[in-house]
PDB file of C-alpha atoms in Angstrom:
ATOM      1  CA  MET A 282     -15.484-143.746-154.188  1.00 87.00           C
ATOM      2  CA  LYS A 283     -14.778-142.041-151.236  1.00 92.00           C
ATOM      3  CA  VAL A 284     -14.742-138.072-150.887  1.00 94.00           C
ATOM      4  CA  ILE A 285     -12.624-136.523-147.266  1.00 94.00           C
ATOM      5  CA  ALA A 286     -14.538-133.713-146.461  1.00 95.00           C
ATOM      6  CA  ASN A 287     -14.621-131.035-143.383  1.00 94.00           C
ATOM      7  CA  THR A 288     -17.366-128.686-141.965  1.00 94.00           C
ATOM      8  CA  ARG A 289     -16.099-125.054-142.565  1.00 91.00           C
ATOM      9  CA  ASN A 290     -17.490-121.666-140.566  1.00 86.00           C
ATOM     10  CA  ALA A 291     -15.817-119.474-143.156  1.00 80.00           C
ATOM     11  CA  GLN A 292     -18.240-117.887-145.142  1.00 82.00           C
ATOM     12  CA  GLY A 293     -18.636-115.274-148.722  1.00 86.00           C
ATOM     13  CA  THR A 294     -16.092-114.542-151.590  1.00 87.00           C
ATOM     14  CA  SER A 295     -13.027-113.757-149.582  1.00 89.00           C
ATOM     15  CA  ALA A 296     -13.605-117.179-147.759  1.00 90.00           C
ATOM     16  CA  SER A 297     -13.747-119.068-150.679  1.00 91.00           C
ATOM     17  CA  ARG A 298     -10.567-117.165-152.282  1.00 91.00           C
ATOM     18  CA  ARG A 299      -8.644-117.716-149.276  1.00 92.00           C
ATOM     19  CA  LEU A 300      -9.623-121.872-149.155  1.00 92.00           C
ATOM     20  CA  ARG A 301      -8.970-121.743-152.605  1.00 93.00           C
ATOM     21  CA  HIS A 302      -5.582-120.239-152.773  1.00 94.00           C
ATOM     22  CA  GLU A 303      -4.373-123.121-149.625  1.00 93.00           C
ATOM     23  CA  GLY A 304      -5.876-125.619-152.384  1.00 95.00           C
ATOM     24  CA  GLN A 305      -9.224-126.208-150.721  1.00 94.00           C
ATOM     25  CA  VAL A 306     -12.385-126.664-152.640  1.00 95.00           C
ATOM     26  CA  PRO A 307     -15.560-124.994-151.300  1.00 95.00           C
ATOM     27  CA  GLY A 308     -18.688-126.580-151.209  1.00 95.00           C
ATOM     28  CA  VAL A 309     -22.133-127.300-149.453  1.00 96.00           C
ATOM     29  CA  LEU A 310     -23.566-130.826-148.963  1.00 96.00           C
ATOM     30  CA  TYR A 311     -27.170-130.080-148.463  1.00 94.00           C
ATOM     31  CA  GLY A 312     -30.685-133.157-149.034  1.00 90.00           C
ATOM     32  CA  GLY A 313     -31.756-135.793-146.937  1.00 85.00           C
ATOM     33  CA  ARG A 314     -32.663-135.624-143.245  1.00 81.00           C
ATOM     34  CA  SER A 315     -30.839-133.460-142.809  1.00 84.00           C
ATOM     35  CA  GLU A 316     -29.688-128.977-142.556  1.00 90.00           C
ATOM     36  CA  ALA A 317     -27.068-127.956-145.289  1.00 93.00           C
ATOM     37  CA  VAL A 318     -23.630-128.166-144.108  1.00 94.00           C
ATOM     38  CA  GLN A 319     -20.516-126.030-146.118  1.00 95.00           C
ATOM     39  CA  ILE A 320     -17.805-127.503-146.634  1.00 95.00           C
ATOM     40  CA  THR A 321     -13.809-127.647-148.291  1.00 95.00           C
ATOM     41  CA  VAL A 322     -12.872-130.594-149.857  1.00 96.00           C
ATOM     42  CA  GLU A 323      -8.981-130.770-151.398  1.00 96.00           C
ATOM     43  CA  HIS A 324      -8.730-129.799-154.609  1.00 96.00           C
ATOM     44  CA  ASN A 325      -6.222-132.005-156.214  1.00 95.00           C
ATOM     45  CA  GLY A 326      -8.069-135.533-154.759  1.00 95.00           C
ATOM     46  CA  LEU A 327     -11.302-133.841-156.641  1.00 95.00           C
ATOM     47  CA  PHE A 328     -10.234-132.903-159.280  1.00 95.00           C
ATOM     48  CA  HIS A 329      -8.933-136.255-160.801  1.00 95.00           C
ATOM     49  CA  SER A 330     -12.139-138.208-159.261  1.00 95.00           C
ATOM     50  CA  LEU A 331     -14.069-136.029-161.314  1.00 95.00           C
ATOM     51  CA  ARG A 332     -12.235-137.554-163.973  1.00 94.00           C
ATOM     52  CA  LYS A 333     -14.093-139.966-163.912  1.00 94.00           C
ATOM     53  CA  GLU A 334     -17.597-141.311-164.714  1.00 92.00           C
ATOM     54  CA  LYS A 335     -18.066-143.639-162.192  1.00 92.00           C
ATOM     55  CA  PHE A 336     -17.569-140.426-159.418  1.00 94.00           C
ATOM     56  CA  HIS A 337     -20.723-138.554-161.789  1.00 93.00           C
ATOM     57  CA  ALA A 338     -23.137-141.666-161.699  1.00 90.00           C
ATOM     58  CA  THR A 339     -23.148-143.369-158.287  1.00 93.00           C
ATOM     59  CA  ILE A 340     -23.227-143.258-154.866  1.00 95.00           C
ATOM     60  CA  LEU A 341     -20.572-142.333-152.656  1.00 95.00           C
ATOM     61  CA  ASP A 342     -19.262-142.799-149.767  1.00 95.00           C
ATOM     62  CA  MET A 343     -17.792-139.304-147.777  1.00 96.00           C
ATOM     63  CA  GLU A 344     -15.692-138.789-144.444  1.00 95.00           C
ATOM     64  CA  LEU A 345     -17.014-135.909-143.168  1.00 94.00           C
ATOM     65  CA  ASP A 346     -14.997-134.816-139.916  1.00 92.00           C
ATOM     66  CA  GLY A 347     -14.760-138.296-139.848  1.00 90.00           C
ATOM     67  CA  THR A 348     -18.473-139.331-139.501  1.00 92.00           C
ATOM     68  CA  ALA A 349     -19.067-141.796-142.585  1.00 94.00           C
ATOM     69  CA  GLN A 350     -22.088-141.086-144.954  1.00 92.00           C
ATOM     70  CA  LYS A 351     -23.534-142.021-148.452  1.00 95.00           C
ATOM     71  CA  VAL A 352     -24.036-139.160-150.744  1.00 95.00           C
ATOM     72  CA  LEU A 353     -24.053-137.940-154.829  1.00 95.00           C
ATOM     73  CA  LEU A 354     -21.880-135.953-156.786  1.00 96.00           C
ATOM     74  CA  ARG A 355     -24.968-133.055-158.052  1.00 95.00           C
ATOM     75  CA  ASP A 356     -23.443-130.243-159.071  1.00 95.00           C
ATOM     76  CA  PHE A 357     -19.705-128.319-159.331  1.00 95.00           C
ATOM     77  CA  GLN A 358     -18.109-125.457-161.268  1.00 95.00           C
ATOM     78  CA  MET A 359     -14.685-124.992-163.721  1.00 95.00           C
ATOM     79  CA  HIS A 360     -12.905-122.095-163.786  1.00 93.00           C
ATOM     80  CA  PRO A 361     -13.274-120.407-167.328  1.00 93.00           C
ATOM     81  CA  TRP A 362      -9.726-121.322-168.798  1.00 93.00           C
ATOM     82  CA  ARG A 363      -7.946-122.890-165.414  1.00 91.00           C
ATOM     83  CA  THR A 364      -7.484-126.691-164.391  1.00 92.00           C
ATOM     84  CA  GLN A 365      -8.903-126.297-161.324  1.00 94.00           C
ATOM     85  CA  VAL A 366     -12.277-126.833-159.325  1.00 95.00           C
ATOM     86  CA  LEU A 367     -14.230-123.685-157.925  1.00 95.00           C
ATOM     87  CA  HIS A 368     -17.457-124.843-155.710  1.00 96.00           C
ATOM     88  CA  ILE A 369     -18.736-128.488-155.171  1.00 96.00           C
ATOM     89  CA  ASP A 370     -21.899-130.250-154.043  1.00 97.00           C
ATOM     90  CA  PHE A 371     -23.440-132.875-152.806  1.00 96.00           C
ATOM     91  CA  GLN A 372     -26.785-134.398-151.661  1.00 95.00           C
ATOM     92  CA  ARG A 373     -27.528-137.303-148.904  1.00 95.00           C
ATOM     93  CA  VAL A 374     -28.656-140.193-149.780  1.00 94.00           C
ATOM     94  CA  VAL A 375     -31.108-141.568-147.224  1.00 92.00           C
ATOM     95  CA  ALA A 376     -32.169-145.375-148.288  1.00 91.00           C
ATOM     96  CA  ASP A 377     -35.853-145.248-148.282  1.00 91.00           C
ATOM     97  CA  GLN A 378     -36.134-142.072-151.101  1.00 92.00           C
ATOM     98  CA  ILE A 379     -36.381-142.903-154.038  1.00 94.00           C
ATOM     99  CA  ILE A 380     -33.324-140.680-155.865  1.00 93.00           C
ATOM    100  CA  HIS A 381     -33.099-138.899-159.937  1.00 93.00           C
ATOM    101  CA  MET A 382     -29.788-139.729-161.654  1.00 93.00           C
ATOM    102  CA  ARG A 383     -28.671-139.030-164.890  1.00 94.00           C
ATOM    103  CA  VAL A 384     -26.952-142.302-165.660  1.00 94.00           C
ATOM    104  CA  PRO A 385     -23.635-142.876-168.397  1.00 95.00           C
ATOM    105  CA  LEU A 386     -24.735-145.276-171.867  1.00 95.00           C
ATOM    106  CA  HIS A 387     -22.701-147.774-173.111  1.00 95.00           C
ATOM    107  CA  PHE A 388     -23.246-149.048-177.043  1.00 93.00           C
ATOM    108  CA  ASN A 389     -22.028-152.638-177.338  1.00 91.00           C
ATOM    109  CA  ARG A 390     -21.752-154.310-180.040  1.00 88.00           C
ATOM    110  CA  GLN A 391     -21.727-151.993-183.478  1.00 85.00           C
ATOM    111  CA  GLU A 392     -19.929-153.278-185.584  1.00 85.00           C
ATOM    112  CA  ASP A 393     -22.031-156.642-185.023  1.00 85.00           C
ATOM    113  CA  SER A 394     -24.795-154.372-186.556  1.00 85.00           C
ATOM    114  CA  PRO A 395     -26.478-154.563-189.953  1.00 88.00           C
ATOM    115  CA  ALA A 396     -26.061-150.592-190.471  1.00 83.00           C
ATOM    116  CA  LEU A 397     -22.757-150.968-190.888  1.00 80.00           C
ATOM    117  CA  LYS A 398     -22.160-153.495-193.086  1.00 80.00           C
ATOM    118  CA  THR A 399     -24.117-150.847-195.237  1.00 79.00           C
ATOM    119  CA  ILE A 400     -22.132-147.924-197.814  1.00 75.00           C
ATOM    120  CA  GLY A 401     -22.463-144.787-196.953  1.00 74.00           C
ATOM    121  CA  ALA A 402     -24.540-145.518-193.114  1.00 79.00           C
ATOM    122  CA  LEU A 403     -24.956-142.695-190.623  1.00 84.00           C
ATOM    123  CA  VAL A 404     -25.091-144.245-187.086  1.00 85.00           C
ATOM    124  CA  SER A 405     -25.234-140.750-184.902  1.00 87.00           C
ATOM    125  CA  HIS A 406     -25.232-141.174-180.450  1.00 90.00           C
ATOM    126  CA  VAL A 407     -27.763-138.888-179.701  1.00 91.00           C
ATOM    127  CA  GLN A 408     -27.659-138.668-176.578  1.00 92.00           C
ATOM    128  CA  SER A 409     -24.878-140.002-173.998  1.00 93.00           C
ATOM    129  CA  GLU A 410     -26.851-140.358-171.407  1.00 94.00           C
ATOM    130  CA  VAL A 411     -30.628-141.581-169.200  1.00 95.00           C
ATOM    131  CA  ASP A 412     -32.500-139.586-166.072  1.00 95.00           C
ATOM    132  CA  VAL A 413     -33.613-142.631-164.108  1.00 95.00           C
ATOM    133  CA  ALA A 414     -35.285-142.751-160.681  1.00 96.00           C
ATOM    134  CA  CYS A 415     -34.346-145.910-158.256  1.00 95.00           C
ATOM    135  CA  LEU A 416     -33.987-146.250-155.045  1.00 95.00           C
ATOM    136  CA  PRO A 417     -29.938-145.634-153.969  1.00 94.00           C
ATOM    137  CA  LYS A 418     -29.279-149.852-153.989  1.00 93.00           C
ATOM    138  CA  ASP A 419     -30.745-150.220-157.321  1.00 95.00           C
ATOM    139  CA  LEU A 420     -28.606-147.206-159.414  1.00 95.00           C
ATOM    140  CA  PRO A 421     -26.882-148.423-161.951  1.00 93.00           C
ATOM    141  CA  GLU A 422     -22.617-147.315-162.420  1.00 93.00           C
ATOM    142  CA  PHE A 423     -24.295-146.949-166.016  1.00 94.00           C
ATOM    143  CA  ILE A 424     -26.828-149.527-168.789  1.00 95.00           C
ATOM    144  CA  GLU A 425     -25.766-151.194-171.269  1.00 94.00           C
ATOM    145  CA  VAL A 426     -27.348-150.913-175.125  1.00 93.00           C
ATOM    146  CA  ASP A 427     -26.920-153.518-177.205  1.00 92.00           C
ATOM    147  CA  LEU A 428     -26.192-152.223-181.153  1.00 91.00           C
ATOM    148  CA  SER A 429     -25.739-155.768-182.619  1.00 89.00           C
ATOM    149  CA  GLU A 430     -29.390-155.050-184.565  1.00 90.00           C
ATOM    150  CA  LEU A 431     -29.305-152.113-185.731  1.00 89.00           C
ATOM    151  CA  LYS A 432     -30.342-151.774-189.548  1.00 88.00           C
ATOM    152  CA  VAL A 433     -31.157-148.485-191.175  1.00 86.00           C
ATOM    153  CA  HIS A 434     -32.936-145.689-190.977  1.00 86.00           C
ATOM    154  CA  GLU A 435     -34.500-147.776-187.111  1.00 88.00           C
ATOM    155  CA  THR A 436     -33.767-145.324-184.136  1.00 91.00           C
ATOM    156  CA  ILE A 437     -33.727-146.685-180.390  1.00 92.00           C
ATOM    157  CA  ARG A 438     -35.675-145.347-177.799  1.00 95.00           C
ATOM    158  CA  VAL A 439     -35.323-144.640-174.165  1.00 95.00           C
ATOM    159  CA  ARG A 440     -38.451-147.198-173.392  1.00 94.00           C
ATOM    160  CA  ASP A 441     -36.306-149.802-175.296  1.00 93.00           C
ATOM    161  CA  LEU A 442     -33.648-149.759-172.545  1.00 94.00           C
ATOM    162  CA  LYS A 443     -33.459-152.784-171.012  1.00 93.00           C
ATOM    163  CA  LEU A 444     -33.686-151.559-167.516  1.00 94.00           C
ATOM    164  CA  PRO A 445     -32.385-153.229-164.204  1.00 93.00           C
ATOM    165  CA  ALA A 446     -34.256-153.791-161.868  1.00 93.00           C
ATOM    166  CA  GLY A 447     -35.713-151.377-159.188  1.00 95.00           C
ATOM    167  CA  VAL A 448     -34.838-148.799-162.422  1.00 95.00           C
ATOM    168  CA  ALA A 449     -37.341-146.746-164.790  1.00 95.00           C
ATOM    169  CA  PRO A 450     -36.832-143.998-167.214  1.00 95.00           C
ATOM    170  CA  VAL A 451     -37.823-140.136-165.800  1.00 94.00           C
ATOM    171  CA  LEU A 452     -40.112-139.412-168.816  1.00 94.00           C
ATOM    172  CA  LYS A 453     -43.000-136.526-169.136  1.00 92.00           C
ATOM    173  CA  GLY A 454     -46.244-138.531-170.930  1.00 90.00           C
ATOM    174  CA  LYS A 455     -45.097-140.499-174.259  1.00 91.00           C
ATOM    175  CA  GLU A 456     -42.284-138.621-174.744  1.00 92.00           C
ATOM    176  CA  ASN A 457     -39.987-141.440-175.532  1.00 94.00           C
ATOM    177  CA  PRO A 458     -36.708-139.599-176.846  1.00 93.00           C
ATOM    178  CA  VAL A 459     -34.213-141.363-179.898  1.00 94.00           C
ATOM    179  CA  LEU A 460     -30.939-142.751-177.849  1.00 94.00           C
ATOM    180  CA  VAL A 461     -29.304-143.799-181.838  1.00 92.00           C
ATOM    181  CA  SER A 462     -29.809-143.241-185.377  1.00 91.00           C
ATOM    182  CA  VAL A 463     -29.423-144.643-188.653  1.00 88.00           C
ATOM    183  CA  THR A 464     -30.231-142.695-192.002  1.00 86.00           C
ATOM    184  CA  ILE A 465     -27.433-142.810-194.784  1.00 83.00           C
ATOM    185  CA  LYS A 466     -25.750-140.228-196.499  1.00 79.00           C
ATOM    186  CA  GLY A 467     -27.443-137.723-198.022  1.00 67.00           C
ATOM    187  CA  GLU A 468     -31.366-138.498-196.346  1.00 67.00           C
ATOM    188  CA  GLU A 469     -33.225-135.651-194.562  1.00 62.00           C
ATOM    189  CA  PRO A 470     -33.700-137.045-190.878  1.00 56.00           C
ATOM    190  CA  GLU A 471     -36.461-137.120-188.924  1.00 57.00           C
ATOM    191  CA  GLU A 472     -37.320-133.066-187.511  1.00 57.00           C
ATOM    192  CA  GLU A 473     -36.425-134.946-183.411  1.00 54.00           C
ATOM    193  CA  VAL A 474     -33.687-136.134-184.453  1.00 52.00           C
ATOM    194  CA  ALA A 475     -31.918-133.916-186.346  1.00 53.00           C
ATOM    195  CA  ALA A 476     -32.909-131.731-183.544  1.00 52.00           C
ATOM    196  CA  ALA A 477     -30.903-134.173-181.156  1.00 52.00           C
ATOM    197  CA  ALA A 478     -28.602-135.206-183.140  1.00 50.00           C
ATOM    198  CA  ALA A 479     -26.878-131.548-184.674  1.00 51.00           C
ATOM    199  CA  ALA A 480     -23.659-131.483-182.260  1.00 44.00           C
ATOM    200  CA  VAL A 481     -23.182-135.741-182.042  1.00 46.00           C
ATOM    201  CA  PRO A 482     -20.985-136.501-184.764  1.00 46.00           C
ATOM    202  CA  ALA A 483     -22.289-139.670-186.322  1.00 44.00           C
ATOM    203  CA  VAL A 484     -20.386-142.501-187.665  1.00 43.00           C
ATOM    204  CA  GLU A 485     -19.668-143.497-191.446  1.00 42.00           C
ATOM    205  CA  VAL A 486     -19.283-146.100-192.925  1.00 39.00           C
ATOM    206  CA  PRO A 487     -17.109-145.448-195.713  1.00 39.00           C
ATOM    207  CA  ALA A 488     -16.976-146.676-199.574  1.00 36.00           C
ATOM    208  CA  THR A 489     -14.085-148.067-199.394  1.00 33.00           C
ATOM    209  CA  ALA A 490     -15.291-151.263-197.476  1.00 33.00           C
ATOM    210  CA  GLN A 491     -18.498-153.177-196.536  1.00 35.00           C
ATOM    211  CA  LYS A 492     -17.334-153.146-193.096  1.00 34.00           C
ATOM    212  CA  ALA A 493     -14.366-151.095-191.910  1.00 34.00           C
ATOM    213  CA  PRO A 494     -13.206-149.435-188.786  1.00 36.00           C
ATOM    214  CA  VAL A 495     -14.864-147.219-187.051  1.00 35.00           C
ATOM    215  CA  ASN A 496     -12.992-144.123-185.875  1.00 38.00           C
ATOM    216  CA  ALA A 497     -13.032-143.309-181.684  1.00 37.00           C
ATOM    217  CA  PRO A 498     -15.074-140.260-180.556  1.00 40.00           C
ATOM    218  CA  GLY A 499     -12.706-137.549-180.753  1.00 41.00           C
ATOM    219  CA  ALA A 500      -9.790-138.981-181.842  1.00 40.00           C
ATOM    220  CA  ALA A 501      -7.086-136.606-183.629  1.00 41.00           C
ATOM    221  CA  PRO A 502      -7.267-135.068-186.887  1.00 40.00           C
ATOM    222  CA  ALA A 503      -4.360-136.089-189.390  1.00 41.00           C
ATOM    223  CA  ALA A 504      -1.394-133.832-189.104  1.00 43.00           C
ATOM    224  CA  ALA A 505      -1.407-130.624-191.517  1.00 44.00           C
ATOM    225  CA  PRO A 506       1.471-131.220-194.651  1.00 45.00           C
ATOM    226  CA  ALA A 507       4.739-129.555-193.353  1.00 50.00           C
ATOM    227  CA  LYS A 508       6.044-126.534-195.733  1.00 48.00           C
ATOM    228  CA  PRO A 509       7.875-125.549-197.344  1.00 49.00           C
ATOM    229  CA  GLU A 510      11.207-123.952-195.858  1.00 51.00           C
ATOM    230  CA  LYS A 511      10.493-120.961-197.681  1.00 48.00           C
ATOM    231  CA  GLU A 512       7.932-120.606-196.674  1.00 49.00           C
ATOM    232  CA  ARG A 513       8.945-121.769-193.362  1.00 48.00           C
ATOM    233  CA  ARG A 514      11.297-118.581-193.196  1.00 50.00           C
ATOM    234  CA  GLU A 515       9.113-115.826-194.321  1.00 47.00           C
ATOM    235  CA  GLU A 516       6.324-116.691-191.606  1.00 46.00           C
ATOM    236  CA  LYS A 517       8.948-116.008-189.019  1.00 49.00           C
ATOM    237  CA  GLY A 518      10.837-113.504-191.353  1.00 50.00           C
ATOM    238  CA  GLY A 519      11.149-113.140-194.645  1.00 47.00           C
ATOM    239  CA  ASP A 520      13.767-114.998-196.694  1.00 45.00           C
ATOM    240  CA  LYS A 521      16.944-114.325-195.977  1.00 45.00           C
ATOM    241  CA  ARG A 522      18.906-115.408-198.430  1.00 45.00           C
ATOM    242  CA  LYS A 523      18.889-112.169-200.880  1.00 41.00           C
TER     243      LYS A 523
END
């Protein structure tokens, strides 16, 4: 993916506010063997790129004042309520320097797993990314996690992943975080899994079918039942029929 950027001389809050009014996003390009550079990027193209997973986890081609270089997205700041990018940071990539990157996990073949044939099973995707270290040429766009053999009460951890050649997980000591876990509804999960999955919704196998389709994460909730006509009129200002 490509990013078109230009260097900027004006700095400070007022200068950044003026750039945003002009449809530009102020940012910084740093790292590598060069000094940090203040840059601007066109807002609309950048906003749409940020909605793509690949933009966050792959090496990007930046054209800065007509000169091509390889970069990684490192950070960006959004407006609290507007659909506006306020600031963005990129890091230069040097071919012979190890980089650390959080790479997305793609969970595959969950529907084939023994776990989803067990009534009351809860499959929790505890983490959606994993931190890896590698040379730029070895950086994967994503890492596949095969769930076809997943059984009840089993977990998949970072060290269980089949990583591409030249890619290693970034872990401390014997650390081995849980990525996926399977429990039975009503059971108490392991303390480690419960803490990591507190904000992650689990996928439950319904009791009405041995192998029911799983609702996609983020699916829209069912519509609320319609209110009686009289109640709707009262909410709008009271029943006019006396």
